[in-house]
Short mmCIF file of C-alpha atoms and ligand atoms in Angstrom, two decimals:
data_model
loop_
_atom_site.label_atom_id
_atom_site.label_comp_id
_atom_site.label_asym_id
_atom_site.label_seq_id
_atom_site.Cartn_x
_atom_site.Cartn_y
_atom_site.Cartn_z
CA MET W 1 4.23 -9.64 -44.17
CA PHE W 2 3.35 -10.06 -40.52
CA ILE W 3 6.90 -9.16 -39.51
CA VAL W 4 6.81 -5.98 -41.57
CA LEU W 5 3.54 -4.94 -39.96
CA VAL W 6 4.99 -5.49 -36.50
CA ALA W 7 8.05 -3.43 -37.38
CA TYR W 8 5.79 -0.60 -38.52
CA PHE W 9 3.89 -0.81 -35.29
CA LEU W 10 7.12 -0.43 -33.33
CA LEU W 11 8.09 2.67 -35.24
CA LEU W 12 4.69 4.29 -34.92
CA VAL W 13 4.01 3.51 -31.27
CA PRO W 14 7.07 4.13 -29.12
CA ASP W 15 7.05 3.00 -25.49
CA ALA W 16 4.74 5.16 -23.43
CA THR W 17 5.73 5.95 -19.85
CA VAL W 18 4.15 3.46 -17.45
CA VAL W 19 2.96 5.15 -14.26
CA LEU W 20 2.24 3.06 -11.20
CA ASP W 21 2.21 2.89 -7.41
CA VAL W 22 4.19 0.31 -5.46
CA ASN W 23 3.10 -0.25 -1.84
CA THR W 24 5.24 -2.16 0.59
CA THR W 25 6.32 -2.63 4.21
CA VAL W 26 9.32 -1.24 6.13
CA GLY W 27 12.28 -3.62 6.28
CA GLU W 28 11.22 -5.62 3.23
CA SER W 29 12.75 -5.99 -0.22
CA THR W 30 10.61 -5.00 -3.17
CA VAL W 31 10.94 -5.33 -6.94
CA LEU W 32 10.42 -2.04 -8.74
CA PRO W 33 8.94 -3.27 -12.01
CA CYS W 34 9.81 -1.74 -15.37
CA ILE W 35 9.53 -3.39 -18.78
CA LEU W 36 10.45 -2.11 -22.24
CA MET W 37 7.14 -2.92 -23.90
CA THR W 38 7.80 -2.58 -27.61
CA THR W 39 11.55 -2.74 -28.11
CA THR W 40 13.99 -5.25 -26.67
CA PRO W 41 17.77 -5.05 -26.97
CA THR W 42 19.44 -7.46 -29.40
CA ASP W 43 22.49 -7.52 -27.16
CA LEU W 44 23.08 -6.04 -23.71
CA LYS W 45 25.87 -3.97 -25.31
CA THR W 46 23.16 -1.97 -27.08
CA LEU W 47 21.24 -1.20 -23.87
CA ARG W 48 21.57 1.83 -21.62
CA PHE W 49 19.25 2.63 -18.72
CA TYR W 50 19.23 4.19 -15.30
CA TRP W 51 16.91 4.50 -12.34
CA GLN W 52 16.78 7.77 -10.45
CA ASP W 53 14.67 9.37 -7.76
CA GLU W 54 12.99 12.78 -7.74
CA ARG W 55 16.16 14.48 -6.57
CA ASN W 56 17.98 12.92 -9.55
CA TYR W 57 19.94 10.63 -7.22
CA VAL W 58 20.84 7.50 -9.17
CA LEU W 59 19.74 4.11 -7.77
CA TYR W 60 21.13 2.01 -10.58
CA SER W 61 22.92 2.61 -13.85
CA PHE W 62 23.60 0.22 -16.73
CA ASN W 63 25.55 1.15 -19.84
CA GLU W 64 26.45 -1.01 -22.84
CA GLY W 65 26.55 -4.30 -20.97
CA LYS W 66 28.10 -3.01 -17.74
CA GLU W 67 26.79 -1.88 -14.39
CA MET W 68 28.05 1.61 -13.45
CA PRO W 69 28.25 1.50 -9.63
CA GLU W 70 30.23 4.77 -9.55
CA HIS W 71 27.07 6.63 -10.68
CA VAL W 72 24.99 5.31 -7.77
CA ASN W 73 24.19 7.72 -4.92
CA LYS W 74 25.38 6.59 -1.49
CA LEU W 75 21.75 6.51 -0.28
CA TYR W 76 21.22 3.50 -2.52
CA ARG W 77 24.64 1.80 -2.43
CA GLY W 78 24.36 -1.85 -1.44
CA ARG W 79 20.56 -1.72 -1.54
CA ILE W 80 19.82 -2.32 -5.22
CA THR W 81 19.97 -5.61 -7.14
CA ALA W 82 19.42 -5.82 -10.89
CA PHE W 83 18.52 -8.86 -12.99
CA PRO W 84 20.89 -9.06 -16.00
CA GLN W 85 19.37 -12.39 -17.11
CA ASP W 86 16.01 -10.62 -17.61
CA MET W 87 17.31 -7.48 -19.35
CA ILE W 88 17.64 -9.13 -22.76
CA ARG W 89 13.84 -9.57 -22.73
CA GLY W 90 13.41 -5.87 -21.94
CA ASN W 91 12.80 -6.41 -18.23
CA ILE W 92 14.82 -3.67 -16.55
CA SER W 93 13.30 -4.08 -13.07
CA VAL W 94 15.49 -3.68 -9.99
CA LYS W 95 15.05 -4.82 -6.41
CA VAL W 96 15.49 -2.41 -3.49
CA LYS W 97 16.10 -3.72 0.00
CA ASN W 98 16.25 -2.35 3.55
CA LEU W 99 13.22 -0.14 3.04
CA THR W 100 12.59 2.61 5.59
CA LEU W 101 10.01 5.35 5.95
CA GLU W 102 12.60 7.64 4.32
CA ASP W 103 11.69 5.86 1.09
CA ASN W 104 8.00 6.68 1.54
CA GLN W 105 6.48 8.90 -1.19
CA ASN W 106 9.68 8.65 -3.19
CA VAL W 107 9.22 8.76 -6.96
CA PHE W 108 11.46 6.56 -9.08
CA GLN W 109 11.93 7.12 -12.80
CA VAL W 110 13.62 4.96 -15.40
CA PHE W 111 15.23 6.32 -18.55
CA ALA W 112 16.42 3.97 -21.26
CA ALA W 113 17.95 3.90 -24.73
CA ILE W 114 18.66 1.11 -27.18
CA PHE W 115 20.92 1.69 -30.15
CA ASP W 116 21.78 -0.34 -33.21
CA THR W 117 25.20 -1.93 -33.34
CA GLY W 118 27.57 -0.39 -35.84
CA SER W 119 29.54 2.79 -35.99
CA THR W 120 26.63 5.19 -36.65
CA ARG W 121 24.93 4.83 -33.24
CA ARG W 122 21.42 5.03 -34.60
CA TYR W 123 18.90 4.66 -31.77
CA SER W 124 16.05 2.18 -32.15
CA LEU W 125 14.80 3.54 -28.83
CA GLU W 126 15.68 7.13 -28.10
CA HIS W 127 16.77 8.02 -24.61
CA ARG W 128 13.43 8.47 -22.84
CA LYS W 129 11.40 7.93 -19.70
CA ILE W 130 9.96 4.41 -19.54
CA CYS W 131 8.57 4.05 -16.01
CA HIS W 132 7.41 6.35 -13.24
CA ILE W 133 6.82 4.69 -9.86
CA THR W 134 5.43 6.29 -6.71
CA PHE W 135 6.57 4.35 -3.71
CA HIS W 136 4.49 3.97 -0.53
CA VAL W 137 6.10 2.39 2.53
CA ALA W 138 4.01 1.36 5.55
CA VAL W 139 4.35 -0.09 9.02
CA PRO W 140 1.44 -2.43 9.82
CA TYR W 141 -0.65 -1.85 12.94
CA LYS W 142 -0.34 -5.14 14.84
CA SER W 143 -3.38 -5.07 17.09
CA VAL W 144 -6.36 -2.99 18.02
CA SER W 145 -8.16 -2.78 21.34
CA LEU W 146 -11.69 -1.67 22.07
CA ALA W 147 -12.87 -0.51 25.51
CA VAL W 148 -16.58 0.13 26.09
CA ASN W 149 -17.96 1.87 29.16
CA GLU W 150 -21.60 0.74 29.37
CA GLU W 151 -22.38 3.30 32.11
CA THR W 152 -21.46 6.34 30.05
CA MET W 153 -22.05 4.51 26.75
CA THR W 154 -18.72 5.58 25.27
CA ALA W 155 -16.36 3.39 23.27
CA VAL W 156 -12.64 3.91 22.67
CA CYS W 157 -10.66 2.09 19.99
CA THR W 158 -6.85 2.32 20.08
CA THR W 159 -3.89 1.06 18.12
CA GLN W 160 -0.16 1.78 18.31
CA ARG W 161 2.99 2.18 16.28
CA GLY W 162 1.96 1.99 12.65
CA PHE W 163 2.25 4.11 9.52
CA PRO W 164 0.56 5.94 7.85
CA GLU W 165 -2.23 7.32 10.03
CA PRO W 166 -5.07 4.79 9.90
CA LEU W 167 -8.67 5.36 8.84
CA VAL W 168 -11.34 4.36 11.35
CA LYS W 169 -14.94 3.22 10.96
CA TRP W 170 -17.47 2.31 13.63
CA ARG W 171 -20.39 -0.09 13.17
CA LEU W 172 -23.35 -0.66 15.47
CA GLN W 173 -25.68 -3.65 15.38
CA HIS W 174 -29.28 -3.20 16.52
CA LEU W 175 -30.55 -5.61 19.15
CA SER W 176 -34.04 -5.86 17.67
CA ASP W 177 -33.32 -7.11 14.16
CA ASN W 178 -29.49 -7.46 14.02
CA SER W 179 -29.35 -4.79 11.29
CA GLN W 180 -26.08 -2.86 11.17
CA TYR W 181 -25.06 0.63 10.28
CA PHE W 182 -21.87 2.69 10.18
CA LEU W 183 -21.57 5.79 12.32
CA ASP W 184 -21.33 9.14 10.57
CA PRO W 185 -17.65 10.25 10.65
CA ARG W 186 -18.82 13.57 12.16
CA ASP W 187 -19.83 11.66 15.31
CA VAL W 188 -16.37 10.14 15.70
CA ASN W 189 -13.46 11.85 17.50
CA THR W 190 -9.98 10.67 16.62
CA THR W 191 -6.50 11.58 17.83
CA ALA W 192 -3.27 10.57 16.15
CA VAL W 193 0.05 11.24 17.85
CA GLN W 194 3.17 10.87 15.74
CA ASP W 195 6.46 9.87 17.31
CA PRO W 196 8.97 12.53 16.15
CA LYS W 197 11.83 9.98 16.06
CA ASP W 198 10.44 7.13 13.98
CA GLN W 199 7.31 8.80 12.49
CA LEU W 200 5.02 6.03 13.82
CA TYR W 201 1.48 6.86 14.92
CA ASN W 202 -0.46 6.04 18.06
CA PHE W 203 -4.12 6.35 17.27
CA SER W 204 -7.25 6.63 19.36
CA SER W 205 -10.88 7.02 18.33
CA THR W 206 -13.84 7.74 20.61
CA ILE W 207 -17.62 7.58 20.10
CA ASP W 208 -20.71 8.19 22.18
CA ILE W 209 -22.95 5.19 21.51
CA PRO W 210 -26.19 6.82 20.37
CA GLY W 211 -29.59 6.22 21.99
CA GLY W 212 -31.19 2.89 21.16
CA ARG W 213 -30.49 -0.72 21.99
CA TYR W 214 -27.56 -2.43 20.38
CA ARG W 215 -26.21 -5.93 20.36
CA SER W 216 -22.62 -5.01 19.48
CA VAL W 217 -20.18 -2.27 18.56
CA THR W 218 -17.36 -2.86 16.07
CA CYS W 219 -14.26 -0.80 15.32
CA PHE W 220 -12.41 -1.05 11.96
CA ILE W 221 -8.82 0.25 11.69
CA HIS W 222 -7.65 0.48 8.08
CA ASN W 223 -4.07 0.93 6.87
CA PRO W 224 -4.59 2.61 3.47
CA THR W 225 -1.15 1.74 2.10
CA LEU W 226 -1.25 -1.97 2.93
CA ASN W 227 -5.02 -2.18 2.38
CA VAL W 228 -5.31 -4.16 5.60
CA THR W 229 -8.13 -3.71 8.12
CA LEU W 230 -8.03 -4.77 11.76
CA ILE W 231 -11.48 -5.45 13.22
CA THR W 232 -12.61 -5.79 16.81
CA THR W 233 -16.12 -6.24 18.23
CA HIS W 234 -17.56 -5.73 21.70
CA ILE W 235 -20.83 -7.46 22.64
CA LEU W 236 -23.04 -5.14 24.70
CA ASN W 237 -25.07 -6.15 27.79
CA LYS W 238 -25.25 -9.89 27.44
CA GLY W 239 -28.02 -10.16 30.07
CA GLU W 240 -30.15 -7.57 28.30
CA ALA W 241 -30.63 -9.78 25.26
CA GLU W 242 -32.17 -12.57 27.35
CA ARG W 243 -34.36 -10.31 29.47
CA SER W 244 -35.91 -8.77 26.42
CA LEU W 245 -37.47 -11.93 24.96
CA PRO W 246 -40.65 -10.89 23.18
CA GLY W 247 -43.97 -11.36 25.04
CA TRP W 248 -45.17 -14.28 22.96
CA ALA W 249 -41.97 -16.23 23.77
CA ILE W 250 -42.50 -15.71 27.50
CA GLY W 251 -46.14 -16.85 27.07
CA LEU W 252 -44.89 -19.96 25.28
CA LEU W 253 -42.42 -20.66 28.11
CA VAL W 254 -45.19 -20.35 30.72
CA ALA W 255 -47.47 -22.60 28.66
CA THR W 256 -44.69 -25.19 28.39
CA VAL W 257 -44.11 -25.13 32.14
CA VAL W 258 -47.87 -25.50 32.76
CA LEU W 259 -48.11 -28.41 30.31
CA LEU W 260 -45.14 -30.15 31.87
CA GLY W 261 -46.59 -29.66 35.35
C1 NAG D 1 20.00 -1.99 6.49
O1 NAG D 1 19.40 -1.51 7.68
C2 NAG D 1 20.12 -1.78 8.85
C3 NAG D 1 19.29 -1.33 10.03
O2 NAG D 1 18.66 -0.11 9.77
C4 NAG D 1 21.48 -1.09 8.79
O3 NAG D 1 22.22 -1.38 9.94
C5 NAG D 1 22.22 -1.57 7.54
O4 NAG D 1 23.46 -0.86 7.43
C6 NAG D 1 21.38 -1.32 6.31
N1 NAG D 1 22.07 -1.88 5.15
C7 NAG D 1 22.24 -1.18 4.03
C8 NAG D 1 22.93 -1.91 2.93
O5 NAG D 1 21.84 -0.05 3.88
C1 NAG D 2 11.00 -8.95 -14.35
O1 NAG D 2 12.09 -9.44 -13.57
C2 NAG D 2 11.86 -9.48 -12.18
C3 NAG D 2 13.13 -9.95 -11.50
O2 NAG D 2 13.52 -11.24 -11.97
C4 NAG D 2 10.69 -10.41 -11.88
O3 NAG D 2 10.39 -10.38 -10.48
C5 NAG D 2 9.46 -9.95 -12.66
O4 NAG D 2 8.40 -10.87 -12.46
C6 NAG D 2 9.79 -9.84 -14.14
N1 NAG D 2 8.63 -9.29 -14.83
C7 NAG D 2 8.14 -9.83 -15.96
C8 NAG D 2 6.91 -9.19 -16.51
O5 NAG D 2 8.65 -10.79 -16.49
C1 NAG D 3 2.76 5.04 21.56
O1 NAG D 3 2.38 3.94 22.34
C2 NAG D 3 3.47 3.17 22.82
C3 NAG D 3 2.92 1.92 23.48
O2 NAG D 3 1.86 2.22 24.32
C4 NAG D 3 4.31 4.03 23.76
O3 NAG D 3 5.42 3.30 24.24
C5 NAG D 3 4.81 5.26 22.99
O4 NAG D 3 5.50 6.14 23.87
C6 NAG D 3 3.65 6.01 22.36
N1 NAG D 3 4.17 7.02 21.47
C7 NAG D 3 3.72 8.28 21.45
C8 NAG D 3 4.34 9.19 20.45
O5 NAG D 3 2.84 8.67 22.20
C1 NAG D 4 -15.69 15.01 20.47
O1 NAG D 4 -15.05 16.26 20.66
C2 NAG D 4 -15.98 17.33 20.90
C3 NAG D 4 -15.21 18.61 20.96
O2 NAG D 4 -13.95 18.43 21.53
C4 NAG D 4 -16.75 17.03 22.19
O3 NAG D 4 -17.68 18.04 22.41
C5 NAG D 4 -17.46 15.70 22.06
O4 NAG D 4 -18.10 15.34 23.27
C6 NAG D 4 -16.49 14.61 21.69
N1 NAG D 4 -17.21 13.36 21.44
C7 NAG D 4 -16.76 12.19 21.84
C8 NAG D 4 -17.54 11.02 21.40
O5 NAG D 4 -15.73 12.06 22.52
C1 NAG D 5 -1.08 2.40 -1.95
O1 NAG D 5 -0.88 3.38 -0.95
C2 NAG D 5 -1.53 4.62 -1.25
C3 NAG D 5 -1.14 5.61 -0.15
O2 NAG D 5 -1.52 5.16 1.13
C4 NAG D 5 -3.04 4.39 -1.33
O3 NAG D 5 -3.67 5.61 -1.67
C5 NAG D 5 -3.33 3.35 -2.40
O4 NAG D 5 -4.71 3.06 -2.42
C6 NAG D 5 -2.56 2.08 -2.09
N1 NAG D 5 -2.77 1.12 -3.19
C7 NAG D 5 -3.21 -0.12 -2.97
C8 NAG D 5 -3.32 -0.96 -4.19
O5 NAG D 5 -3.51 -0.55 -1.87
C1 NAG D 6 -8.35 -3.55 -0.93
O1 NAG D 6 -8.68 -4.91 -0.73
C2 NAG D 6 -10.03 -5.23 -1.07
C3 NAG D 6 -10.24 -6.69 -0.75
O2 NAG D 6 -9.77 -6.99 0.52
C4 NAG D 6 -10.26 -4.96 -2.55
O3 NAG D 6 -11.59 -5.22 -2.87
C5 NAG D 6 -9.93 -3.50 -2.86
O4 NAG D 6 -10.03 -3.27 -4.25
C6 NAG D 6 -8.52 -3.18 -2.40
N1 NAG D 6 -8.27 -1.76 -2.59
C7 NAG D 6 -7.26 -1.29 -3.31
C8 NAG D 6 -7.10 0.20 -3.36
O5 NAG D 6 -6.50 -2.05 -3.91
#
């Protein structure tokens, strides 16, 4: 009874297309995941699937138990590995290596079919789109530097040779109560210069430190693709903090000195 119900379920709910983003780093190898959720092949000879990009260039092609390297576009030759041992469980993921920024924003789609064995070629899974992957490739920013000019009260935060363009945030910490707040983006000037050869960005952000007394200024550089944030903090006028002890503390110090004397 249970089996029958499951079989009904399979007929009524065919695989829906799975849509996802895959984010990764230049030079790495990444698995592009795709799983046949409701139907698995009984035999690899009944399975047909292929991966292609938006331009319909084929990354990988598998037909009735055999890889079809002659269908693969030269852009992807030697860069794709499949996992035949996993295919029987419906896992038709592939691994792509040697990633470059050329692969950034690429969209990969997987089409698959499973047919019953026998002469009639009845499909238990019609030829259809199973997975849709948007690929984001990044180059991490390695370091960030923060220069503060305490005469002009300007701060400059810079970072080099990453991708994509980073997002910046600035935080100030009040001297009086250590409370913190983020600067309004409208008060922040940023410049990003892209290298025409390798597409990498050099990035610089400048603020005028507003009126008031602050303990520290912090710059956050965020790579949106890798979801990594580099943080650097500058402590402002170290001497100032000591000179500005509240009156009662100075009174206490004097009293202590008098008592000791
Ligand atoms: C991988 O990248 C390197 C450097 O860009 C290149 O020399 C090599 O031919 C690439 N390999 C493949 C299989 O594309
Ligand atoms: C599918 O196969 C790939 C390659 O072996 C593996 O990395 C991935 O974890 C598998 N996914 C599932 C859900 O089993
Ligand atoms: C980015 O910065 C690096 C290191 O300072 C420098 O070598 C390179 O020329 C800069 N690139 C651009 C496009 O300004
Ligand atoms: C930001 O740029 C504007 C216009 O170029 C300029 O007036 C302003 O002083 C700059 N602010 C900072 C913090 O550099
Ligand atoms: C992947 O990268 C895209 C583009 O930068 C970004 O919008 C998205 O939030 C990233 N996803 C994760 C999980 O970090
Ligand atoms: C980025 O990472 C933070 C934790 O470091 C997490 O809370 C957040 O959900 C992540 N953002 C995305 C888009 O995955």
